[in-house]
Amino acid sequence: MSNEPNDTPRQIAAKDISPDPVKIVSPQTLDLYAKRKKIQPRAIEGFFQNIRIITIWATMAVYFLLPWVTWDGRQALLFDLPARKFYIFWWTFLPQDFIFLSWLLIIAAMSLFTLTVFAGRVYCGYVCPQTVWTKIFLIIENFTEGSRNARVRLDKAKISPEKIIRRGSKHIAWLAVAFVTAITFVGYFTPARTLTTELLQVNLGGWELFWIFFFTMATYTNAGWMREQVCMYMCPYGRFQSVMMDKDTLIISYDAKRGESRGGRKKEADYKSLGLGDCIDCELCVQVCPTGIDIRDGLQFECIQCAACIDACDSIMDQMGYARGLVRYTTEHQLAKGGRFKFLRLRLVGYAAIIGIMLTIFATMLTLRVPLEVETIRDRNQLYRENSQGMIENVYLLKVLNKSQKTRHFTVSLKSDKHISMSKPVVMDIEAGDLASLPVTLVADPEELHHNKYEVTFMVQDSIDPGLNKTSESRFFAPAQHEGRDHD
Ligand code: SF4
Ligand code: SF4
């Protein structure tokens, strides 16, 4: 029975919202592609640019020299993919040690998070390979095509022998740097000395040629043509770094309270009485910016914190006789309320503590790591066999992996029932990083066996350094009729 007062369907007032055909306009195309505006950053000198020069050269030196450092007669840092061995100075990592490399990567990621909480994108500004190589390419550009104004003029100039020579020499120099960068990169995966010898003899393998070509083009394109586009559109870190930052993170910022109202004035003018702030609106901070933004518009995701705008603005403040720091490293809290930089923050301390714990675990794992792996595989075809003398035999395959840096001489010993023994002494020499497979036979007199199953433990031990040893367990099987003979 219906609860409605009557069964007549209720009418709901409806409004016709269909578009007015008279008002429909032709559809417009919304272009999601923004054409790149070429940025010609102006070179600037100053305190932070000097620091950048040091960090850039240090990064380049580490990158280019590391493949030539030797350790124990081989390349100190080598990721030998075909042999599946990673050499990092005194360590040799094999696929079984993947946990160590994963752990290292996690620690590196956590460190980057912590650094971002502390000082924003300082990594981008000072040591990121994209920034470093772009800076090197800019130095080449400055050398071959001249200063910013000369480059802008060259861009607008018609084709001429001078333009061809300047442009051509720039691209040749860029390609040369990109080529050396690519050779070095491949040198981390193929021994660098062998690679360069093969290169000089024009005897490179197909894969090596491919990767050298690939990384040459990648470096040339990223650092020469795409530059800030990589930071703005391709790098995920730039996008999510704002999530990690807080109001006490060091950022590069324009002090609007001090700078506004901005405007031109004579050096000796009493600008305060004119209602002006310290910003003379010279736009030098914009001209030096490699990503082409105006720091006075506030914190922007495009800012890679290269500090060029600080040095530019400080130079103007010096010229005007004003205090430095209109654009400076500061925090949002400091800008709003003043005061000192808050170094000790719960979040920062928390991240630092996590990194400390992770590093401790990593160091402990490395210290406890035995550079030896032993695995025992039983002969699966038969549990046991009887030899011509009527003895019971079990056959095993010992797989021994020498993860140390040198050839070692190993002996194998057995721990089990006193009536079970090895058919012959087992010794082996295994080269650094090699895996050896060794058949081992255990024998026992069936009259002495009282069970059909015994635990056996093989110990593989370095004959010179007995502390380097590892055990592996298995079982010895005997005929079932011997089970329980001691109870007869
Ligand atoms: S705004 Fe300043 S710090 Fe940021 S990228 Fe531009 S010049 Fe570098
Ligand atoms: S460089 Fe300094 S003074 Fe010049 S526009 Fe930028 S903030 Fe203003």
XYZ file of C-alpha atoms and ligand atoms in Angstrom, residues 252 285 288-295 300 302-310 327, ligand 1:
29
model
C 65.891 31.782 -2.972
C 67.840 39.052 -12.131
C 70.669 35.931 -15.786
C 68.021 33.309 -15.015
C 68.666 30.095 -16.992
C 64.976 29.182 -16.828
C 63.827 32.652 -17.823
C 61.636 33.388 -14.798
C 61.297 36.498 -12.667
C 62.147 35.685 -9.051
C 58.072 29.000 -8.905
C 60.858 26.401 -12.695
C 63.441 27.796 -10.258
C 66.424 25.436 -10.043
C 68.024 27.519 -7.279
C 71.167 28.329 -9.204
C 71.462 31.601 -7.236
C 72.393 33.599 -10.350
C 69.669 36.107 -9.459
C 71.215 36.597 -6.005
C 67.196 38.517 -3.390
S 65.014 32.397 -10.243
Fe 67.133 32.727 -9.621
S 67.729 30.865 -8.596
Fe 65.852 30.416 -9.685
S 66.590 29.571 -11.616
Fe 66.280 31.757 -11.952
S 68.271 32.677 -11.527
Fe 68.333 30.602 -10.714
